[in-house]
Coordinates of N, CA and C in Angstrom, one line a residue:
N419 N 61.0 71.6 -56.2 CA 61.1 70.2 -55.7 C 59.9 69.5 -55.7
T420 N 58.9 70.0 -56.3 CA 57.4 69.5 -56.2 C 57.4 67.9 -56.3
F421 N 57.9 67.4 -57.4 CA 57.8 66.0 -57.7 C 59.2 65.4 -57.6
Y422 N 60.1 66.1 -57.0 CA 61.6 65.6 -57.1 C 61.8 64.1 -56.7
N423 N 62.3 63.4 -57.5 CA 62.8 62.0 -57.3 C 61.5 61.1 -57.0
C424 N 60.5 61.3 -57.7 CA 59.3 60.4 -57.7 C 59.5 59.4 -58.7
D425 N 60.1 58.2 -58.4 CA 60.6 57.3 -59.4 C 59.6 56.6 -60.1
A426 N 58.4 56.5 -59.5 CA 57.3 55.7 -60.3 C 56.5 56.6 -61.3
L427 N 56.8 57.9 -61.2 CA 56.0 58.9 -62.0 C 56.4 58.7 -63.6
G428 N 55.5 58.3 -64.4 CA 55.9 58.1 -65.9 C 55.2 59.0 -66.8
L429 N 54.2 59.7 -66.4 CA 53.6 60.7 -67.3 C 53.2 61.9 -66.4
V430 N 53.3 63.1 -67.0 CA 52.8 64.3 -66.2 C 52.0 65.2 -67.2
D431 N 50.8 65.4 -66.9 CA 49.8 66.3 -67.7 C 49.6 67.4 -66.8
L432 N 50.3 68.5 -67.2 CA 50.2 69.8 -66.5 C 49.0 70.6 -66.9
P433 N 48.2 71.4 -66.1 CA 47.2 72.2 -66.5 C 47.6 73.3 -67.5
S434 N 46.7 73.6 -68.4 CA 47.0 74.5 -69.5 C 47.3 76.0 -68.9
S435 N 46.7 76.2 -67.8 CA 46.9 77.7 -67.1 C 48.4 77.8 -66.5
L436 N 49.1 76.7 -66.5 CA 50.5 76.8 -65.8 C 51.4 77.7 -66.7
V437 N 52.0 78.7 -66.0 CA 53.0 79.6 -66.9 C 54.4 79.3 -66.5
S438 N 54.7 78.7 -65.4 CA 56.2 78.5 -65.0 C 56.3 77.3 -64.3
I439 N 57.4 76.5 -64.5 CA 57.8 75.2 -63.8 C 58.9 75.5 -63.0
G440 N 58.9 75.3 -61.7 CA 60.0 75.7 -60.7 C 61.2 74.8 -60.8
K441 N 62.1 75.1 -60.0 CA 63.5 74.5 -59.8 C 63.3 73.1 -59.4
Y442 N 63.9 72.2 -60.1 CA 64.0 70.8 -59.6 C 62.6 70.2 -59.5
A443 N 61.5 70.7 -60.1 CA 60.1 70.3 -59.9 C 60.0 68.8 -60.3
L444 N 60.6 68.4 -61.4 CA 60.5 66.9 -61.6 C 61.7 66.3 -61.9
S445 N 62.7 66.9 -61.3 CA 64.1 66.4 -61.6 C 64.2 64.9 -60.9
T446 N 65.1 64.1 -61.5 CA 65.5 62.8 -61.1 C 64.2 61.8 -61.1
C447 N 63.1 62.0 -61.8 CA 61.9 61.3 -61.9 C 62.3 60.4 -63.0
D448 N 63.0 59.2 -62.6 CA 63.7 58.2 -63.5 C 62.9 57.7 -64.6
N449 N 61.5 57.6 -64.3 CA 60.7 56.9 -65.3 C 59.8 57.8 -66.0
L450 N 59.9 59.2 -65.8 CA 59.2 60.0 -66.5 C 59.5 60.2 -68.0
D451 N 58.8 59.6 -68.9 CA 59.1 59.8 -70.2 C 58.1 60.5 -71.2
V452 N 56.9 60.9 -70.4 CA 56.0 61.7 -71.3 C 55.6 63.0 -70.4
A453 N 55.7 64.1 -71.1 CA 55.1 65.4 -70.5 C 54.1 66.0 -71.5
V454 N 53.0 66.3 -70.9 CA 52.1 67.1 -71.9 C 52.2 68.6 -71.4
W455 N 52.6 69.3 -72.2 CA 53.1 70.8 -71.9 C 52.0 71.7 -71.9
P456 N 51.9 72.6 -70.9 CA 50.9 73.5 -70.9 C 51.0 74.6 -71.9
S457 N 49.8 74.9 -72.5 CA 49.9 75.8 -73.7 C 50.3 77.2 -73.4
K458 N 50.3 77.6 -72.2 CA 50.7 79.0 -71.9 C 52.0 79.1 -71.1
L459 N 52.6 77.9 -71.1 CA 54.0 77.8 -70.3 C 55.0 78.8 -70.9
E460 N 55.6 79.6 -70.1 CA 56.7 80.5 -70.5 C 58.0 80.3 -69.9
T461 N 58.0 79.6 -68.8 CA 59.5 79.4 -68.2 C 59.6 78.0 -67.6
L462 N 60.8 77.4 -68.1 CA 61.2 76.3 -67.4 C 62.5 76.6 -66.7
S463 N 62.4 76.5 -65.4 CA 63.5 76.8 -64.3 C 64.6 75.8 -64.3
S464 N 65.6 76.1 -63.6 CA 66.9 75.3 -63.6 C 66.5 74.0 -63.1
Y465 N 67.0 72.8 -63.7 CA 66.9 71.5 -63.3 C 65.4 71.0 -63.3
S466 N 64.6 71.7 -64.0 CA 63.1 71.3 -63.8 C 62.8 70.0 -64.3
F467 N 63.5 69.5 -65.4 CA 63.3 68.1 -65.9 C 64.6 67.3 -65.9
A468 N 65.6 67.8 -65.2 CA 66.9 67.2 -65.2 C 66.8 65.7 -64.9
S469 N 67.5 64.8 -65.5 CA 67.8 63.4 -65.2 C 66.4 62.6 -65.2
T470 N 65.6 63.0 -66.1 CA 64.3 62.2 -66.5 C 64.5 61.4 -67.6
A471 N 63.3 60.6 -67.9 CA 63.5 59.6 -69.2 C 62.8 60.3 -70.4
L472 N 62.7 61.6 -70.5 CA 62.1 62.2 -71.6 C 62.8 61.9 -72.8
T473 N 62.1 61.6 -74.0 CA 62.7 61.3 -75.2 C 62.5 62.3 -76.4
N474 N 61.5 63.2 -76.2 CA 61.1 64.1 -77.2 C 60.7 65.5 -76.4
G475 N 61.3 66.6 -77.0 CA 60.9 67.9 -76.5 C 60.4 68.8 -77.4
N476 N 59.2 68.6 -77.9 CA 58.5 69.5 -78.7 C 57.8 70.6 -77.8
L477 N 58.4 71.6 -77.5 CA 58.0 72.5 -76.5 C 57.0 73.5 -77.0
P478 N 56.1 74.1 -76.1 CA 55.0 74.9 -76.5 C 55.5 76.3 -77.1
S479 N 54.7 76.8 -78.0 CA 55.0 78.0 -78.6 C 55.1 79.2 -77.8
S480 N 54.5 79.1 -76.6 CA 54.5 80.2 -75.6 C 55.8 80.3 -74.7
L481 N 56.7 79.3 -74.8 CA 57.8 79.2 -73.9 C 58.8 80.3 -74.4
R482 N 59.4 81.1 -73.5 CA 60.3 82.2 -73.6 C 61.7 81.9 -72.9
N483 N 61.7 81.2 -71.9 CA 62.9 81.1 -70.9 C 63.2 79.6 -70.6
V484 N 64.3 79.3 -70.8 CA 64.8 77.9 -70.5 C 66.0 77.9 -69.7
Y485 N 66.0 77.7 -68.4 CA 67.2 78.1 -67.6 C 68.1 76.8 -67.3
N486 N 69.2 77.1 -66.6 CA 70.3 76.1 -66.5 C 70.0 74.7 -66.3
N487 N 70.4 73.8 -67.0 CA 70.3 72.4 -66.8 C 68.8 71.9 -66.8
A488 N 68.0 72.6 -67.5 CA 66.6 72.2 -67.4 C 66.4 70.8 -67.9
F489 N 67.1 70.3 -68.9 CA 67.1 69.0 -69.4 C 68.3 68.2 -69.1
G490 N 69.2 68.8 -68.4 CA 70.6 68.1 -68.2 C 70.4 66.7 -67.7
G491 N 71.2 65.8 -68.2 CA 71.2 64.4 -67.9 C 70.1 63.6 -68.3
C492 N 69.2 64.1 -69.2 CA 68.2 63.2 -69.8 C 68.8 62.4 -70.8
T493 N 69.2 61.3 -70.5 CA 70.1 60.6 -71.5 C 69.2 59.9 -72.6
L494 N 67.9 60.0 -72.6 CA 67.2 59.4 -73.5 C 66.7 60.4 -74.5
L495 N 66.8 61.7 -74.3 CA 66.3 62.8 -75.1 C 67.2 63.0 -76.4
E496 N 66.5 62.8 -77.5 CA 67.1 62.8 -78.7 C 66.7 64.0 -79.7
E497 N 65.5 64.5 -79.6 CA 65.1 65.5 -80.4 C 64.3 66.6 -79.6
V498 N 64.5 67.9 -80.1 CA 63.9 69.1 -79.4 C 63.5 70.2 -80.4
T499 N 62.5 70.8 -80.1 CA 62.1 71.8 -80.9 C 61.9 73.0 -80.0
L500 N 62.7 74.3 -80.2 CA 62.6 75.3 -79.4 C 61.7 76.4 -80.2
P501 N 60.8 76.9 -79.6 CA 59.9 77.9 -80.3 C 60.5 79.3 -80.7
E502 N 59.9 80.0 -81.6 CA 60.3 81.3 -81.9 C 60.0 82.2 -80.7
G503 N 60.8 83.1 -80.4 CA 60.7 84.0 -79.2 C 61.7 83.6 -78.2
I504 N 62.3 82.5 -78.3 CA 63.4 82.4 -77.2 C 64.7 82.9 -77.7
E505 N 65.4 83.7 -77.0 CA 66.5 84.4 -77.4 C 67.9 83.8 -76.7
R506 N 67.7 83.0 -75.7 CA 68.9 82.5 -75.0 C 68.7 81.1 -74.5
I507 N 69.7 80.2 -74.8 CA 69.8 78.8 -74.2 C 70.8 79.1 -73.2
N508 N 70.4 78.8 -72.0 CA 71.3 79.0 -70.9 C 72.3 77.8 -70.6
D509 N 73.0 78.0 -69.7 CA 74.2 77.0 -69.3 C 73.7 75.6 -69.2
E510 N 74.2 74.8 -69.7 CA 74.1 73.1 -69.5 C 72.6 72.8 -69.8
V511 N 71.8 73.5 -70.5 CA 70.4 73.2 -70.7 C 70.3 71.7 -71.2
F512 N 71.0 71.3 -72.2 CA 71.0 70.0 -72.8 C 72.2 69.2 -72.5
Y513 N 73.0 69.6 -71.4 CA 74.3 68.8 -71.1 C 74.0 67.3 -70.8
N514 N 74.9 66.5 -71.4 CA 74.8 65.1 -71.2 C 73.3 64.4 -71.6
T515 N 73.0 64.8 -72.7 CA 71.8 64.2 -73.3 C 72.1 63.4 -74.5
S516 N 71.1 62.8 -75.1 CA 71.4 61.9 -76.3 C 70.9 62.8 -77.6
L517 N 70.9 64.1 -77.4 CA 70.4 64.9 -78.4 C 71.2 64.9 -79.6
N518 N 70.3 64.6 -80.9 CA 71.0 64.5 -82.1 C 70.3 65.3 -83.2
K519 N 69.2 65.9 -82.8 CA 68.5 66.8 -83.7 C 67.9 67.9 -82.9
I520 N 68.0 69.3 -83.3 CA 67.3 70.2 -82.6 C 67.0 71.3 -83.6
N521 N 65.7 71.9 -83.5 CA 65.4 73.0 -84.3 C 65.4 74.2 -83.4
L522 N 66.2 75.1 -83.9 CA 66.5 76.4 -83.2 C 65.7 77.5 -83.8
P523 N 65.2 78.4 -83.0 CA 64.5 79.6 -83.4 C 65.4 80.7 -84.1
N524 N 64.8 81.4 -85.0 CA 65.4 82.6 -85.6 C 65.7 83.7 -84.6
T525 N 65.1 83.7 -83.5 CA 65.1 84.8 -82.5 C 66.3 84.6 -81.7
L526 N 67.0 83.3 -81.7 CA 68.0 83.0 -80.9 C 69.3 84.0 -80.9
K527 N 69.7 84.4 -79.8 CA 70.9 85.4 -79.8 C 72.1 84.9 -79.1
H528 N 71.9 84.0 -78.1 CA 72.9 83.7 -77.1 C 72.8 82.2 -76.7
I529 N 74.0 81.5 -76.7 CA 74.0 80.1 -76.3 C 75.0 80.0 -75.2
G530 N 74.5 79.5 -74.1 CA 75.4 79.4 -72.8 C 76.4 78.4 -72.7
N531 N 77.1 78.4 -71.7 CA 78.3 77.4 -71.4 C 77.8 76.0 -71.3
Y532 N 78.5 75.0 -72.0 CA 78.2 73.6 -71.9 C 76.7 73.3 -72.4
A533 N 76.0 74.1 -73.3 CA 74.7 74.0 -73.6 C 74.4 72.7 -74.3
F534 N 75.3 72.3 -75.1 CA 75.2 70.9 -76.0 C 76.4 69.9 -75.6
A535 N 77.0 70.2 -74.4 CA 78.2 69.3 -74.1 C 77.7 67.9 -74.0
K536 N 78.3 66.9 -74.6 CA 78.1 65.4 -74.4 C 76.9 65.1 -75.1
C537 N 76.6 65.8 -76.2 CA 75.4 65.3 -76.9 C 75.8 64.6 -78.0
D538 N 74.9 64.0 -79.0 CA 75.2 63.0 -80.0 C 75.0 63.6 -81.4
F539 N 75.0 64.9 -81.5 CA 75.1 65.6 -82.9 C 76.2 65.0 -83.7
E540 N 75.9 64.8 -85.0 CA 76.9 64.5 -85.9 C 77.3 65.7 -86.8
D541 N 76.3 66.6 -86.8 CA 76.6 68.0 -87.6 C 75.8 69.0 -86.8
F542 N 76.1 70.2 -86.9 CA 75.5 71.3 -86.2 C 75.7 72.5 -87.0
S543 N 74.6 73.3 -87.1 CA 74.6 74.6 -87.7 C 74.0 75.7 -86.8
V544 N 74.9 76.6 -86.2 CA 74.4 77.6 -85.3 C 73.7 78.7 -86.3
P545 N 72.4 79.1 -85.9 CA 71.6 80.0 -87.0 C 72.3 81.3 -87.0
E546 N 72.0 82.0 -88.1 CA 72.3 83.4 -88.3 C 71.6 84.2 -87.4
G547 N 72.2 85.2 -86.6 CA 71.5 85.9 -85.8 C 72.0 85.7 -84.3
V548 N 72.8 84.7 -84.2 CA 73.3 84.3 -82.9 C 74.5 85.3 -82.6
L549 N 74.6 86.0 -81.5 CA 75.7 86.9 -81.3 C 76.8 86.3 -80.4
T550 N 76.6 85.4 -79.5 CA 77.5 84.9 -78.6 C 77.3 83.5 -78.3
V551 N 78.3 82.7 -78.3 CA 78.4 81.4 -77.9 C 79.3 81.1 -76.8
G552 N 78.9 80.4 -75.7 CA 79.6 80.4 -74.5 C 80.8 79.3 -74.6
G553 N 81.4 79.1 -73.5 CA 82.5 78.2 -73.4 C 82.0 76.7 -73.3
Y554 N 82.9 75.8 -73.8 CA 82.7 74.4 -74.0 C 81.2 73.9 -74.4
V555 N 80.7 74.6 -75.3 CA 79.3 74.4 -75.6 C 79.2 73.0 -76.3
F556 N 80.2 72.7 -77.1 CA 80.2 71.2 -77.7 C 81.2 70.3 -77.1
N557 N 81.6 70.6 -76.0 CA 82.7 69.7 -75.3 C 82.4 68.3 -75.2
E558 N 83.2 67.4 -75.7 CA 83.0 66.0 -75.6 C 81.8 65.5 -76.3
C559 N 81.5 66.1 -77.5 CA 80.4 65.5 -78.4 C 81.2 64.6 -79.3
D560 N 81.1 63.3 -78.9 CA 81.8 62.4 -79.5 C 81.5 61.9 -80.9
E561 N 80.2 62.3 -81.3 CA 79.9 62.1 -82.6 C 79.9 63.1 -83.6
L562 N 80.3 64.3 -83.1 CA 80.2 65.6 -84.0 C 81.4 65.6 -85.0
T563 N 81.0 65.7 -86.2 CA 82.1 65.8 -87.3 C 82.1 67.2 -87.9
S564 N 81.0 68.0 -88.0 CA 81.1 69.1 -88.8 C 80.1 70.3 -88.1
V565 N 80.6 71.5 -88.0 CA 80.0 72.7 -87.5 C 80.1 73.8 -88.3
T566 N 79.0 74.6 -88.4 CA 78.9 75.9 -89.1 C 78.6 76.9 -88.1
L567 N 79.3 78.0 -88.0 CA 79.0 79.1 -87.1 C 78.6 80.3 -88.0
P568 N 77.7 81.1 -87.5 CA 77.1 82.3 -88.4 C 78.1 83.4 -88.4
E569 N 77.9 84.2 -89.6 CA 78.6 85.5 -89.6 C 78.1 86.5 -88.6
S570 N 77.0 86.3 -88.0 CA 76.6 87.3 -87.0 C 77.3 87.2 -85.7
L571 N 78.2 86.1 -85.6 CA 78.8 85.7 -84.2 C 79.7 86.8 -83.9
E572 N 79.7 87.4 -82.8 CA 80.7 88.4 -82.1 C 81.7 87.8 -81.2
S573 N 81.3 86.7 -80.4 CA 82.3 86.3 -79.6 C 82.0 84.8 -79.2
M574 N 82.9 84.0 -78.8 CA 82.7 82.7 -78.3 C 83.5 82.4 -77.2
G575 N 83.2 81.5 -76.3 CA 83.9 81.1 -75.1 C 85.1 80.2 -75.3
E576 N 85.7 79.9 -74.3 CA 86.8 79.1 -74.4 C 86.5 77.5 -74.5
G577 N 87.3 76.8 -75.2 CA 87.0 75.3 -75.2 C 85.8 75.0 -76.0
L578 N 85.4 75.8 -76.9 CA 84.3 75.5 -77.6 C 84.0 74.2 -78.2
F579 N 85.1 73.6 -78.7 CA 85.1 72.2 -79.3 C 85.9 71.2 -78.7
A580 N 86.3 71.6 -77.4 CA 87.4 70.8 -76.7 C 87.0 69.3 -76.7
D581 N 87.9 68.5 -77.1 CA 87.7 67.0 -76.9 C 86.5 66.4 -77.7
C582 N 86.3 67.0 -78.9 CA 85.5 66.5 -80.1 C 86.3 65.7 -80.9
N583 N 86.3 64.4 -80.7 CA 87.3 63.4 -81.0 C 87.3 63.2 -82.6
V584 N 86.1 63.3 -83.1 CA 85.8 63.1 -84.6 C 85.5 64.2 -85.4
L585 N 85.7 65.4 -84.8 CA 85.5 66.6 -85.6 C 86.5 66.9 -86.7
T586 N 86.1 67.1 -87.9 CA 87.0 67.2 -89.0 C 86.7 68.5 -89.6
S587 N 85.7 69.2 -89.5 CA 85.2 70.4 -90.3 C 84.6 71.5 -89.5
V588 N 85.1 72.6 -89.4 CA 84.6 73.8 -88.9 C 84.6 75.0 -89.7
K589 N 83.6 75.7 -90.0 CA 83.7 77.1 -90.6 C 83.5 78.2 -89.6
L590 N 84.7 78.8 -89.5 CA 84.7 80.0 -88.6 C 84.4 81.3 -89.4
P591 N 83.5 82.2 -88.8 CA 83.0 83.3 -89.5 C 84.0 84.4 -89.5
S592 N 84.0 85.2 -90.6 CA 85.0 86.4 -90.6 C 84.7 87.5 -89.6
S593 N 83.5 87.4 -89.0 CA 83.4 88.3 -87.8 C 84.1 88.3 -86.6
L594 N 84.7 87.1 -86.4 CA 85.5 86.8 -85.2 C 86.8 87.7 -85.2
T595 N 87.3 88.1 -84.1 CA 88.6 88.8 -84.0 C 89.5 88.0 -83.0
F596 N 88.9 87.1 -82.2 CA 89.6 86.3 -81.1 C 89.2 85.0 -81.0
L597 N 90.3 84.1 -81.2 CA 90.2 82.6 -81.0 C 90.5 82.3 -79.6
P598 N 89.5 82.0 -78.6 CA 89.9 81.7 -77.3 C 90.8 80.5 -77.0
Q599 N 91.2 80.4 -75.8 CA 92.1 79.3 -75.4 C 91.2 78.0 -75.5
Y600 N 92.0 76.9 -75.8 CA 91.4 75.5 -75.8 C 90.3 75.4 -76.8
T601 N 90.0 76.2 -77.7 CA 89.0 76.2 -78.7 C 88.9 74.7 -79.4
F602 N 90.1 74.3 -79.9 CA 90.0 72.9 -80.5 C 90.8 71.9 -79.8
R603 N 91.2 72.2 -78.5 CA 92.0 71.2 -77.8 C 91.4 69.7 -77.8
G604 N 92.3 68.8 -78.1 CA 91.9 67.4 -78.0 C 91.1 67.0 -79.3
C605 N 91.0 67.8 -80.3 CA 90.2 67.5 -81.5 C 91.2 66.6 -82.4
A606 N 91.2 65.3 -82.1 CA 92.3 64.4 -82.7 C 92.0 64.2 -84.1
S607 N 90.9 64.4 -84.7 CA 90.6 64.2 -86.1 C 90.7 65.4 -87.1
L608 N 90.9 66.5 -86.4 CA 90.9 67.8 -87.2 C 92.2 67.9 -88.1
T609 N 92.0 67.9 -89.2 CA 93.1 68.0 -90.2 C 93.4 69.4 -90.9
S610 N 92.5 70.2 -90.7 CA 92.7 71.5 -91.2 C 91.6 72.6 -90.6
C611 N 92.0 73.7 -90.6 CA 91.2 74.9 -90.1 C 91.7 76.2 -90.7
A612 N 90.7 76.8 -91.4 CA 90.9 78.1 -92.0 C 90.7 79.3 -91.0
I613 N 91.7 79.9 -90.6 CA 91.5 81.1 -89.6 C 91.2 82.4 -90.4
P614 N 90.1 83.0 -90.2 CA 89.7 84.2 -90.8 C 90.7 85.3 -90.7
D615 N 90.8 86.2 -91.7 CA 91.7 87.3 -91.7 C 91.6 88.2 -90.5
G616 N 90.2 88.3 -89.9 CA 90.0 89.3 -88.8 C 90.5 88.9 -87.5
I617 N 91.0 87.5 -87.4 CA 91.4 87.1 -86.1 C 92.7 87.8 -85.7
K618 N 92.8 88.5 -84.5 CA 94.0 89.2 -84.0 C 94.7 88.5 -82.9
I619 N 94.0 87.6 -82.2 CA 94.6 86.9 -81.1 C 94.2 85.4 -81.1
I620 N 95.1 84.5 -81.0 CA 94.8 83.1 -80.7 C 95.2 82.7 -79.4
G621 N 94.3 82.3 -78.5 CA 94.5 81.9 -77.2 C 95.5 80.7 -76.9
S622 N 96.0 80.6 -75.7 CA 97.0 79.5 -75.5 C 96.1 78.2 -75.6
S623 N 97.0 77.2 -76.2 CA 96.4 75.8 -76.2 C 95.2 75.6 -77.1
A624 N 95.1 76.7 -78.1 CA 93.8 76.6 -79.0 C 93.8 75.3 -79.8
F625 N 94.9 74.8 -80.1 CA 94.9 73.7 -81.0 C 95.8 72.5 -80.4
S626 N 95.9 72.5 -79.2 CA 96.8 71.6 -78.4 C 96.2 70.2 -78.5
D627 N 97.0 69.1 -78.8 CA 96.5 67.7 -78.8 C 95.6 67.5 -80.1
C628 N 95.8 68.3 -81.1 CA 95.1 68.0 -82.4 C 96.2 67.2 -83.2
D629 N 96.2 65.8 -83.1 CA 97.2 65.0 -83.6 C 97.3 65.0 -85.1
Q630 N 96.3 65.3 -85.8 CA 96.4 65.3 -87.3 C 96.7 66.7 -87.9
L631 N 96.9 67.6 -87.1 CA 97.4 69.0 -87.6 C 99.0 69.0 -87.7

């Protein structure tokens, strides 16, 4: 809570020696729109920059851990680059932002629940090498029309695309064996979906309220 709710703070220039930013450190600093990232930074803790006015997140190459809701509620945040070495995007890291462009590392293995929910992506490609994608990752992404999932994917959580109103195209990988409940619930613009031969179970309400199917 170091600078929690410091409304007048507009710029933070953190020392290069800093390796970790703690929970809620700069959360709800409503006018914070510029951060000079420490060159040795390894960890962004939960809610560390939540609900700030940051617009761009070109994070340092040293970063390895980004925890829950680190940038949640940053409604002006549009573009982020995550460095190589990051293996996990935790729950709600970019929840309810204006994110429409993200560069993901080849080292990424796991994407947590609601990680990109309520973002502004028009299309999204999950990189090859990702093994798990959590629940409701793209929930209520109202601009999202197309998604590609990798052949490396082993499992995904429920409601992955729930209430993506303009989603028309999704490529499901042949590696999947289970389509969880609510996967496409409320995808009112979805007109077709090719279900891979390897799918053995389709969960309840997986396609409920898909008005064009």
